[in-house]
Each structure stands twice: as C-alpha cells, then as structure tokens.
Short mmCIF file of C-alpha atoms and ligand atoms in Angstrom, two decimals:
data_model
loop_
_atom_site.label_atom_id
_atom_site.label_comp_id
_atom_site.label_asym_id
_atom_site.label_seq_id
_atom_site.Cartn_x
_atom_site.Cartn_y
_atom_site.Cartn_z
CA MET I 34 90.04 89.68 101.47
CA ILE I 35 90.41 85.95 101.47
CA ALA I 36 92.14 83.35 100.10
CA PRO I 37 90.53 79.92 101.41
CA GLY I 38 92.32 77.46 99.15
CA LYS I 39 95.61 77.52 96.65
CA ASP I 40 94.56 79.43 93.30
CA GLU I 41 91.33 79.27 94.23
CA PRO I 42 89.26 82.65 93.53
CA VAL I 43 89.71 85.63 96.28
CA ARG I 44 86.42 86.55 98.56
CA VAL I 45 85.30 88.74 100.99
CA GLU I 46 84.74 87.16 104.06
CA THR I 47 83.38 88.37 107.20
CA ILE I 48 86.17 87.92 110.11
CA VAL I 49 86.25 88.21 114.38
CA VAL I 50 88.90 90.60 115.34
CA PRO I 51 90.12 89.91 119.07
CA ASP I 52 90.40 92.66 120.81
CA PRO I 53 94.07 93.82 121.51
CA GLY I 54 96.71 91.59 124.01
CA PRO I 55 99.34 93.18 125.25
CA GLY I 56 101.87 94.27 122.88
CA GLU I 57 99.05 94.38 120.49
CA ALA I 58 97.31 96.98 117.82
CA VAL I 59 93.56 96.54 116.53
CA VAL I 60 93.99 99.27 113.64
CA GLN I 61 91.45 100.40 110.96
CA VAL I 62 92.51 100.00 107.39
CA GLN I 63 91.90 103.48 105.50
CA ALA I 64 94.14 101.31 102.07
CA CYS I 65 95.86 98.48 101.42
CA GLY I 66 97.46 98.40 97.96
CA VAL I 67 98.15 95.18 96.10
CA CYS I 68 102.19 93.68 96.44
CA HIS I 69 102.65 90.55 93.70
CA THR I 70 103.39 88.79 97.46
CA ASP I 71 99.46 88.86 97.46
CA LEU I 72 99.79 87.44 94.73
CA HIS I 73 101.43 84.74 95.47
CA TYR I 74 100.23 83.33 98.54
CA LYS I 75 97.28 83.40 96.29
CA GLN I 76 99.08 80.23 94.46
CA GLY I 77 100.52 78.80 97.40
CA GLY I 78 104.00 79.96 96.92
CA ILE I 79 104.62 81.05 99.99
CA ASN I 80 103.50 78.76 101.89
CA ASP I 81 100.17 76.70 102.24
CA GLU I 82 99.04 77.83 105.39
CA PHE I 83 95.24 78.54 103.86
CA PRO I 84 92.88 80.26 104.65
CA PHE I 85 94.93 83.76 104.24
CA LEU I 86 94.02 86.83 104.61
CA LEU I 87 95.28 88.68 102.36
CA GLY I 88 97.04 92.67 102.42
CA HIS I 89 100.13 94.16 103.70
CA GLU I 90 100.68 97.34 102.32
CA ALA I 91 98.33 99.68 104.05
CA ALA I 92 97.94 102.56 106.46
CA GLY I 93 95.11 103.76 109.10
CA VAL I 94 93.75 104.48 112.33
CA VAL I 95 94.66 102.66 116.02
CA GLU I 96 91.26 102.02 116.63
CA ALA I 97 92.27 100.81 119.77
CA VAL I 98 95.89 99.00 121.40
CA GLY I 99 96.13 96.39 124.05
CA ASP I 100 98.90 96.08 127.42
CA GLY I 101 102.14 97.80 128.23
CA VAL I 102 101.59 99.54 124.56
CA SER I 103 103.84 102.88 125.14
CA ASP I 104 104.69 104.13 120.71
CA VAL I 105 100.95 104.31 118.85
CA ALA I 106 97.54 105.42 120.68
CA PRO I 107 94.43 105.41 119.35
CA GLY I 108 93.39 107.47 117.07
CA ASP I 109 97.26 107.80 115.46
CA PHE I 110 97.71 107.84 111.58
CA VAL I 111 99.86 104.09 110.87
CA ILE I 112 102.09 102.70 108.29
CA LEU I 113 101.86 99.26 108.54
CA ASN I 114 105.01 97.32 108.20
CA TRP I 115 105.86 93.63 107.90
CA ARG I 116 109.02 93.60 110.47
CA ALA I 117 108.31 94.74 113.73
CA VAL I 118 112.60 94.34 115.18
CA CYS I 119 112.98 92.57 118.78
CA GLY I 120 115.88 95.42 120.11
CA GLN I 121 117.86 92.45 121.48
CA CYS I 122 118.77 90.21 119.60
CA ARG I 123 122.80 90.07 118.31
CA ALA I 124 121.71 92.18 114.81
CA CYS I 125 120.20 94.58 116.76
CA ARG I 126 122.24 95.29 119.40
CA ARG I 127 125.08 95.93 116.56
CA GLY I 128 122.97 98.08 115.24
CA ARG I 129 121.69 95.95 111.62
CA PRO I 130 117.92 95.71 112.72
CA TRP I 131 117.05 95.26 109.54
CA TYR I 132 119.00 92.22 109.63
CA CYS I 133 117.15 91.67 112.61
CA PHE I 134 116.16 87.45 112.54
CA ALA I 135 113.07 87.74 116.06
CA THR I 136 110.48 89.76 114.34
CA HIS I 137 107.07 89.39 115.65
CA ASN I 138 103.28 90.08 114.77
CA ALA I 139 100.63 89.85 117.03
CA THR I 140 99.70 86.54 119.01
CA GLN I 141 96.52 86.09 118.63
CA LYS I 142 94.51 84.48 116.00
CA MET I 143 92.32 86.41 113.89
CA THR I 144 89.37 84.37 112.35
CA LEU I 145 86.27 83.45 110.04
CA LEU I 146 82.95 83.48 112.78
CA ASP I 147 83.08 79.25 112.05
CA GLY I 148 86.27 79.75 114.30
CA THR I 149 88.66 78.62 111.50
CA GLU I 150 92.03 80.23 112.41
CA LEU I 151 93.45 83.04 109.58
CA SER I 152 96.72 83.75 108.33
CA PRO I 153 97.53 87.27 107.86
CA ALA I 154 99.65 87.83 104.47
CA LEU I 155 103.30 89.24 105.81
CA GLY I 156 102.04 88.99 109.57
CA ILE I 157 99.65 91.83 108.26
CA GLY I 158 96.83 91.03 106.76
CA ALA I 159 94.96 94.59 105.86
CA PHE I 160 92.18 93.73 102.71
CA ALA I 161 90.42 94.25 105.68
CA GLU I 162 88.31 97.10 107.67
CA LYS I 163 90.57 96.06 110.39
CA THR I 164 93.90 94.79 112.06
CA LEU I 165 95.43 92.77 114.19
CA VAL I 166 99.51 93.78 114.12
CA ALA I 167 102.38 93.78 116.88
CA ALA I 168 102.41 97.69 118.32
CA GLY I 169 106.17 97.38 116.73
CA GLN I 170 104.27 96.72 112.61
CA CYS I 171 102.79 100.34 113.08
CA THR I 172 104.72 103.88 112.79
CA LYS I 173 103.02 107.28 112.97
CA VAL I 174 102.66 109.46 110.19
CA ASP I 175 102.35 112.77 108.89
CA PRO I 176 97.69 112.09 109.29
CA THR I 177 97.59 114.56 106.66
CA VAL I 178 99.36 112.77 103.66
CA ALA I 179 96.45 110.68 101.79
CA PRO I 180 96.23 106.94 103.32
CA GLN I 181 96.02 105.25 99.63
CA VAL I 182 99.80 106.97 99.36
CA ALA I 183 101.65 106.86 102.33
CA GLY I 184 100.80 102.56 102.35
CA LEU I 185 102.07 102.12 99.61
CA LEU I 186 105.93 102.29 101.83
CA GLY I 187 104.37 99.69 103.59
CA CYS I 188 106.52 97.51 101.15
CA GLY I 189 107.52 97.68 97.40
CA VAL I 190 107.80 100.99 97.15
CA MET I 191 110.26 101.22 101.02
CA ALA I 192 112.15 98.21 99.06
CA GLY I 193 113.08 100.01 96.36
CA ILE I 194 113.80 103.50 98.05
CA GLY I 195 115.63 101.78 100.12
CA ALA I 196 118.13 99.94 97.50
CA ALA I 197 119.13 103.18 96.63
CA ILE I 198 119.88 105.65 100.14
CA ASN I 199 119.87 102.74 103.02
CA THR I 200 121.91 99.89 100.76
CA GLY I 201 123.49 101.43 97.91
CA ASN I 202 123.65 104.18 100.00
CA VAL I 203 123.96 106.76 96.71
CA GLY I 204 124.58 110.36 96.97
CA ARG I 205 125.54 113.23 95.42
CA GLY I 206 126.82 112.72 92.22
CA ASP I 207 127.18 109.00 91.81
CA THR I 208 125.76 107.16 88.21
CA VAL I 209 122.95 105.01 89.33
CA ALA I 210 121.96 101.95 87.20
CA VAL I 211 118.49 100.17 87.62
CA ILE I 212 117.40 97.66 86.16
CA GLY I 213 113.78 96.16 85.90
CA CYS I 214 111.88 99.69 86.48
CA GLY I 215 108.63 98.07 87.85
CA GLY I 216 106.91 99.79 91.03
CA VAL I 217 110.90 98.44 93.00
CA GLY I 218 113.23 99.84 89.93
CA ASP I 219 110.69 102.53 89.81
CA ALA I 220 110.98 103.71 93.81
CA ALA I 221 115.00 103.04 93.51
CA ILE I 222 114.77 105.63 91.04
CA ALA I 223 113.10 107.92 92.59
CA GLY I 224 114.87 107.19 95.63
CA SER I 225 118.37 107.94 93.53
CA HIS I 226 117.26 110.56 92.22
CA LEU I 227 116.10 112.25 96.01
CA ALA I 228 119.22 111.38 96.86
CA GLY I 229 121.40 113.74 93.95
CA ALA I 230 122.13 111.21 91.51
CA ALA I 231 123.87 113.14 88.87
CA LYS I 232 123.19 110.43 86.59
CA ILE I 233 119.72 107.75 86.13
CA ILE I 234 120.11 105.44 83.56
CA ALA I 235 117.11 103.00 83.87
CA VAL I 236 117.47 99.41 81.90
CA ASP I 237 114.02 97.88 81.16
CA ILE I 238 112.77 95.54 77.89
CA ASP I 239 109.32 97.35 77.79
CA ASP I 240 109.39 101.47 76.31
CA ARG I 241 106.30 101.75 78.14
CA LYS I 242 107.77 101.42 81.65
CA LEU I 243 110.94 102.89 80.08
CA GLU I 244 109.27 105.60 79.54
CA THR I 245 107.50 105.85 83.35
CA ALA I 246 111.19 105.48 84.64
CA ARG I 247 112.08 108.93 82.96
CA SER I 248 108.98 110.45 84.91
CA MET I 249 110.23 109.75 88.65
CA GLY I 250 114.17 110.72 87.28
CA ALA I 251 115.99 109.00 85.25
CA THR I 252 117.83 110.65 83.02
CA HIS I 253 118.96 108.29 80.87
CA THR I 254 117.27 104.90 78.96
CA VAL I 255 118.11 101.80 77.58
CA ASN I 256 116.59 98.72 75.92
CA SER I 257 117.96 95.98 76.70
CA ARG I 258 116.26 93.86 74.20
CA GLN I 259 117.77 96.09 71.56
CA THR I 260 121.13 97.34 73.25
CA ASP I 261 123.80 95.38 75.55
CA PRO I 262 122.86 97.25 78.76
CA VAL I 263 126.87 96.83 80.35
CA GLU I 264 128.24 98.08 76.96
CA ALA I 265 125.56 101.12 76.97
CA ILE I 266 126.03 101.74 80.62
CA ARG I 267 129.65 101.51 80.60
CA GLU I 268 129.40 104.70 77.36
CA LEU I 269 127.09 106.33 79.30
CA THR I 270 129.78 106.78 82.29
CA GLY I 271 133.05 107.13 80.54
CA GLY I 272 133.79 104.02 80.58
CA PHE I 273 134.00 102.55 83.96
CA GLY I 274 130.37 101.54 84.71
CA ALA I 275 128.23 102.84 87.33
CA ASP I 276 128.67 103.75 91.33
CA VAL I 277 126.02 102.00 92.06
CA VAL I 278 123.65 99.28 90.14
CA ILE I 279 120.36 98.46 91.70
CA GLU I 280 119.12 95.11 90.09
CA ALA I 281 115.24 94.84 90.32
CA VAL I 282 114.32 92.24 88.57
CA GLY I 283 115.48 88.51 90.09
CA ARG I 284 116.71 86.82 87.22
CA PRO I 285 120.33 85.85 86.27
CA GLU I 286 121.01 87.52 83.14
CA THR I 287 119.96 90.62 85.09
CA TYR I 288 122.07 89.47 88.29
CA LYS I 289 125.08 89.05 85.98
CA GLN I 290 124.58 92.46 84.06
CA ALA I 291 124.41 94.38 87.31
CA PHE I 292 128.11 92.65 88.31
CA TYR I 293 129.35 94.35 85.12
CA ALA I 294 127.82 96.93 84.82
CA ARG I 295 128.95 98.78 87.92
CA ASP I 296 132.67 100.67 88.34
CA LEU I 297 135.37 98.41 90.02
CA ALA I 298 134.79 100.16 93.12
CA GLY I 299 131.03 100.43 93.13
CA THR I 300 128.20 98.70 94.53
CA VAL I 301 125.79 96.03 93.48
CA VAL I 302 122.30 96.19 94.57
CA LEU I 303 120.53 93.55 94.65
CA VAL I 304 116.68 94.35 95.31
CA GLY I 305 114.88 91.43 93.10
CA VAL I 306 114.10 87.50 94.61
CA PRO I 307 115.19 84.86 92.40
CA THR I 308 113.47 81.53 92.24
CA PRO I 309 115.33 78.43 93.67
CA GLU I 310 116.67 76.66 91.38
CA MET I 311 118.07 79.63 89.78
CA LYS I 312 122.22 80.08 89.29
CA LEU I 313 124.55 81.90 88.01
CA GLU I 314 127.85 81.25 86.55
CA LEU I 315 130.60 83.89 87.14
CA PRO I 316 134.58 83.71 85.97
CA LEU I 317 136.22 83.74 89.62
CA LEU I 318 138.95 85.81 88.03
CA ASP I 319 136.06 88.30 87.32
CA VAL I 320 134.92 88.44 91.34
CA PHE I 321 138.92 88.60 92.41
CA GLY I 322 139.48 91.79 89.60
CA ARG I 323 136.58 93.52 91.05
CA GLY I 324 136.70 95.64 94.05
CA GLY I 325 133.59 97.59 95.60
CA ALA I 326 130.28 95.30 96.69
CA LEU I 327 127.91 92.93 96.19
CA LYS I 328 124.86 93.53 98.72
CA SER I 329 121.24 92.05 99.02
CA SER I 330 118.73 94.67 100.02
CA TRP I 331 115.94 93.38 102.50
CA TYR I 332 112.62 95.40 102.66
CA GLY I 333 115.41 98.73 101.17
CA ASP I 334 116.91 97.73 104.69
CA CYS I 335 114.60 100.28 105.89
CA LEU I 336 114.27 101.25 110.01
CA PRO I 337 110.05 101.82 110.04
CA SER I 338 110.67 104.17 112.41
CA ARG I 339 113.17 106.20 110.81
CA ASP I 340 112.23 106.01 107.59
CA PHE I 341 108.54 106.22 107.55
CA PRO I 342 108.76 109.39 109.28
CA MET I 343 110.69 111.68 107.01
CA LEU I 344 109.38 109.85 103.56
CA ILE I 345 105.69 111.11 104.19
CA ASP I 346 107.67 114.60 104.90
CA LEU I 347 109.54 115.06 102.50
CA HIS I 348 106.24 113.79 99.68
CA LEU I 349 104.00 116.60 101.74
CA GLN I 350 106.83 119.22 101.12
CA GLY I 351 106.90 118.24 97.10
CA ARG I 352 110.17 116.48 97.58
CA LEU I 353 109.01 112.65 96.53
CA ASP I 354 106.32 111.96 93.90
CA LEU I 355 104.90 109.47 96.27
CA GLY I 356 101.87 109.48 94.63
CA ALA I 357 102.92 108.63 91.22
CA PHE I 358 103.07 104.96 92.54
CA VAL I 359 99.50 104.96 92.72
CA THR I 360 97.94 103.41 89.30
CA GLU I 361 94.67 103.32 90.63
CA THR I 362 92.09 103.05 93.51
CA ILE I 363 89.73 100.16 94.04
CA GLU I 364 87.18 98.62 95.42
CA LEU I 365 88.04 94.87 97.78
CA THR I 366 85.83 93.59 95.56
CA ASP I 367 87.94 94.17 93.05
CA VAL I 368 91.71 92.05 94.20
CA GLU I 369 91.32 89.68 91.76
CA LYS I 370 90.57 92.25 89.28
CA ALA I 371 93.80 93.87 90.09
CA PHE I 372 95.71 90.57 89.94
CA GLU I 373 95.41 90.04 86.27
CA ARG I 374 96.19 94.08 86.00
CA MET I 375 99.42 93.59 87.79
CA HIS I 376 100.52 90.35 86.06
CA HIS I 377 100.24 92.34 82.83
CA GLY I 378 102.25 95.16 83.64
CA ASP I 379 99.38 97.48 83.33
CA VAL I 380 99.67 99.38 86.95
CA LEU I 381 102.71 100.23 89.08
CA ARG I 382 100.01 100.20 92.37
CA SER I 383 96.46 99.49 93.30
CA VAL I 384 95.30 100.92 96.49
CA VAL I 385 92.83 98.83 97.76
CA VAL I 386 90.57 102.48 99.90
CA LEU I 387 88.91 101.59 102.43
N1 APR Z 166 116.16 93.26 81.56
C1 APR Z 166 115.42 93.90 82.36
N2 APR Z 166 114.05 94.48 82.70
C2 APR Z 166 113.15 92.94 82.81
C3 APR Z 166 113.65 91.62 82.62
C4 APR Z 166 115.16 91.94 81.97
N3 APR Z 166 115.27 90.52 81.82
N4 APR Z 166 112.61 91.14 82.67
C5 APR Z 166 111.65 91.24 83.51
N5 APR Z 166 112.04 93.13 83.31
C6 APR Z 166 111.63 94.35 83.85
C7 APR Z 166 109.82 94.02 83.66
O1 APR Z 166 109.71 94.12 82.26
C8 APR Z 166 109.32 95.12 84.34
O2 APR Z 166 109.04 96.40 83.68
O3 APR Z 166 111.48 93.91 85.51
C9 APR Z 166 109.68 94.90 85.72
C10 APR Z 166 109.45 94.35 87.26
O4 APR Z 166 108.47 94.53 87.42
P1 APR Z 166 107.24 94.52 87.99
O5 APR Z 166 106.93 92.95 87.99
O6 APR Z 166 105.88 95.43 88.42
O7 APR Z 166 108.12 93.70 89.61
P2 APR Z 166 108.10 94.58 91.00
O8 APR Z 166 107.49 94.71 92.01
O9 APR Z 166 109.35 96.35 90.82
O10 APR Z 166 109.31 94.11 91.55
C11 APR Z 166 110.47 93.14 91.11
O11 APR Z 166 111.51 93.32 93.04
O12 APR Z 166 111.33 92.96 95.42
C12 APR Z 166 111.62 91.74 94.20
O13 APR Z 166 110.27 90.58 94.45
C13 APR Z 166 109.79 91.23 93.56
O14 APR Z 166 111.70 89.93 92.55
C14 APR Z 166 110.49 91.07 92.06
C15 APR Z 166 111.86 92.21 92.02
ZN1 ZN Z 167 116.60 91.32 116.55
ZN1 ZN Z 168 104.28 93.44 99.37
#
C-alpha cells in the first residue's frame, strides 16, 4: 500500500522486492496493524520522502535471508521491529540498547515497477505481501500465535506494555495511573496488570475508552472532563499519588497532571509524543520538591529479542490477552477506511491480514 504524495489517497501498486543482500531478509507478511504513524507519513508529517510504502506493525514468515544472517532462517515466524540495534555504540555497550543511536534497516531499496525508490515506513513497509528488512528487524516467536495478534507487538502495544514493565518498572503491589486510554494507554494498563499492580487508575475524557480500560485491567476510572484527575488519583492512593504515572496522550495539560499525580518518590513515564511547539511551565520549587523520576519511554524501552517471545508466550498461556487489542481484521484495500476509523477513535487496532 503506497502513499504517493502528501495527503493523496493511498493505493495498491505492484512493487519490486530485491533478493536479500548481506544482513538482510525478505519476509512474507501475514498481518500488519494500522498505526497513527502510518497516517502521519501519509500526511507528510514525518518527512517528505514520498512515495512511502506504509505499514510497520507486522508479523510474517521469513522467505529468504542474505549472507551472514544466522539469527533467523527461511520458514521462521517473526515479528518485525523498527529498532534493529547495532550492538556497538556507547548505548549498546553500556547495556541500554533501547537508546542505540545507530539502528539500521535494509540497505537495498524496494521500488515501483518504473524504478522509483520507495521509502518504507519506519524502515519496514509491511502493507505488502513481501518486504525487505534488515535481519536484525526480525524476531522469531512461537509460530502458533495468530499473526494478527503477533504483529501488534511491533509498535503501539509494545510501547504501552514496555512503558509499564520496562520504563516504569511497575512491580507487585504498586499503584499505577494511566492518563489517556487509547491503544498505547490500554497496553500500559495490561502491562501493569501483568506486573501485579494493586491499583490501576485509568484516566480519559471519553467514557467509552474508560470502559475498555476496565476490560484491560483498570481497577478505577476517572473521567477528567468531570473530575480533577490529580485530586482523584491522590484520593484513590491514600493522599500520596501513584507509584507510577504513565502519560499516553502527549499534551501539556496531561504532562502536568502526570507530574503532580505521582507519589513523592514515584515515577512519571511519558509515552505520549508532543508536537515541537508544545511547552509546559512548572514552578521550580515543585520540581525540586519532588523526588522520584521523570522518564520518557521510547518504543517501550524494549529489547525485541527479549520481550517479543516472552510476551507472546504469556499471551499463549492466557496470562496476557493481546487479542483484545484487535478490533477488526481488514483487507489491504481498506487501509484508508481504517485511517478514518482510527481518526474518530473508533478502534484500538485495525489489522490488515494478507
Ligand atoms: N486527558 C485524558 N485523555 C485524553 C485527553 C486528555 N486531555 N485528550 C485525549 N485523551 C485520550 C483520548 O480520548 C484517547 O483515548 O487519549 C487517548 C489517545 O489515544 P489514541 O489517539 O488512540 O492514541 P494512542 O495510539 O494510544 O497513542 C497515544 O502515545 O505513542 C504515543 O504517538 C502516540 O502520542 C500518542 C500517544
Ligand atoms: Zn547501538
Ligand atoms: Zn506505530
């Protein structure tokens, strides 16, 4: 599925996928979720390197690998990730590969039939029957999982679960508040539930979202259009504030709520992505007067090779319901409709099944 130019409708085109070169793999895509980032690419909000090959939350089967690839082999069922870490940079060497600053993608280009080079969304481009990626973007998982469920871990759901279990380090008995209950916030709720949080307070401005949040494991809900969420969170946590507050909206007012809703020793995890012009003013005495930590979470600070197989196993054991994030499965030609539904907040995830 190609986005040919800024704000132009997406369309299906025949593409040419080269044989994998050294360190590359060609994957037969079986399922790929529709993410806000695909829409941002289409709108020209990320860069203007049109045409884009959209799609990046995907799972499929490795068809072929290039020279020097040993971690995956043809026939392996894999989830794709958009941060293939280098293993060499300072961040990687210091055991924080989620901050790797030399992540890589395939070096060869996929093209249209006339030779026009395609820019794959987040270096993946998986609204396609086949795609070319770096082998490090493929993580082998248990093949008995449904592909439409597996693919979700490639982006939004991993970002949310990871915000809770990796960045926030939510532990047994913790109180957690999640501000913004879209796909990412709901995944943070599911992650907190998985980690054994005692109380999970969901905050949103939409009652429909709060209802879904409850099904994901929220124990309390707060509609922040009707009730001051900071006061409500304090009240629900014995006056202290939550041990971990996860912000999954990306707006100044919700950043501020997250800042004030945490326990003095608590952690704020920022997952919502703000726009460049957004600013927040805080009294320095409040910054100084609060301990704990203020952290942002990138891609759930995940390590695909560690986290993807573990979360798929937990799903298969019935301990984490990843299937709850799939609102609908659709055909490749329905991506434009899925963008509409996403824009109106009607779906957690629409997943293209190929
Ligand atoms: N207070 C509380 N909730 C809000 C507010 C607000 N002021 N404004 C919006 N929301 C809620 C919406 O009602 C919705 O449920 O935040 C949720 C946002 O969900 P989605 O639009 O589905 O976005 P999602 O995919 O979950 O991503 C959330 O995380 O990774 C980032 O880029 C992503 O910034 C985005 C954020
Ligand atoms: Zn690195
Ligand atoms: Zn995404």
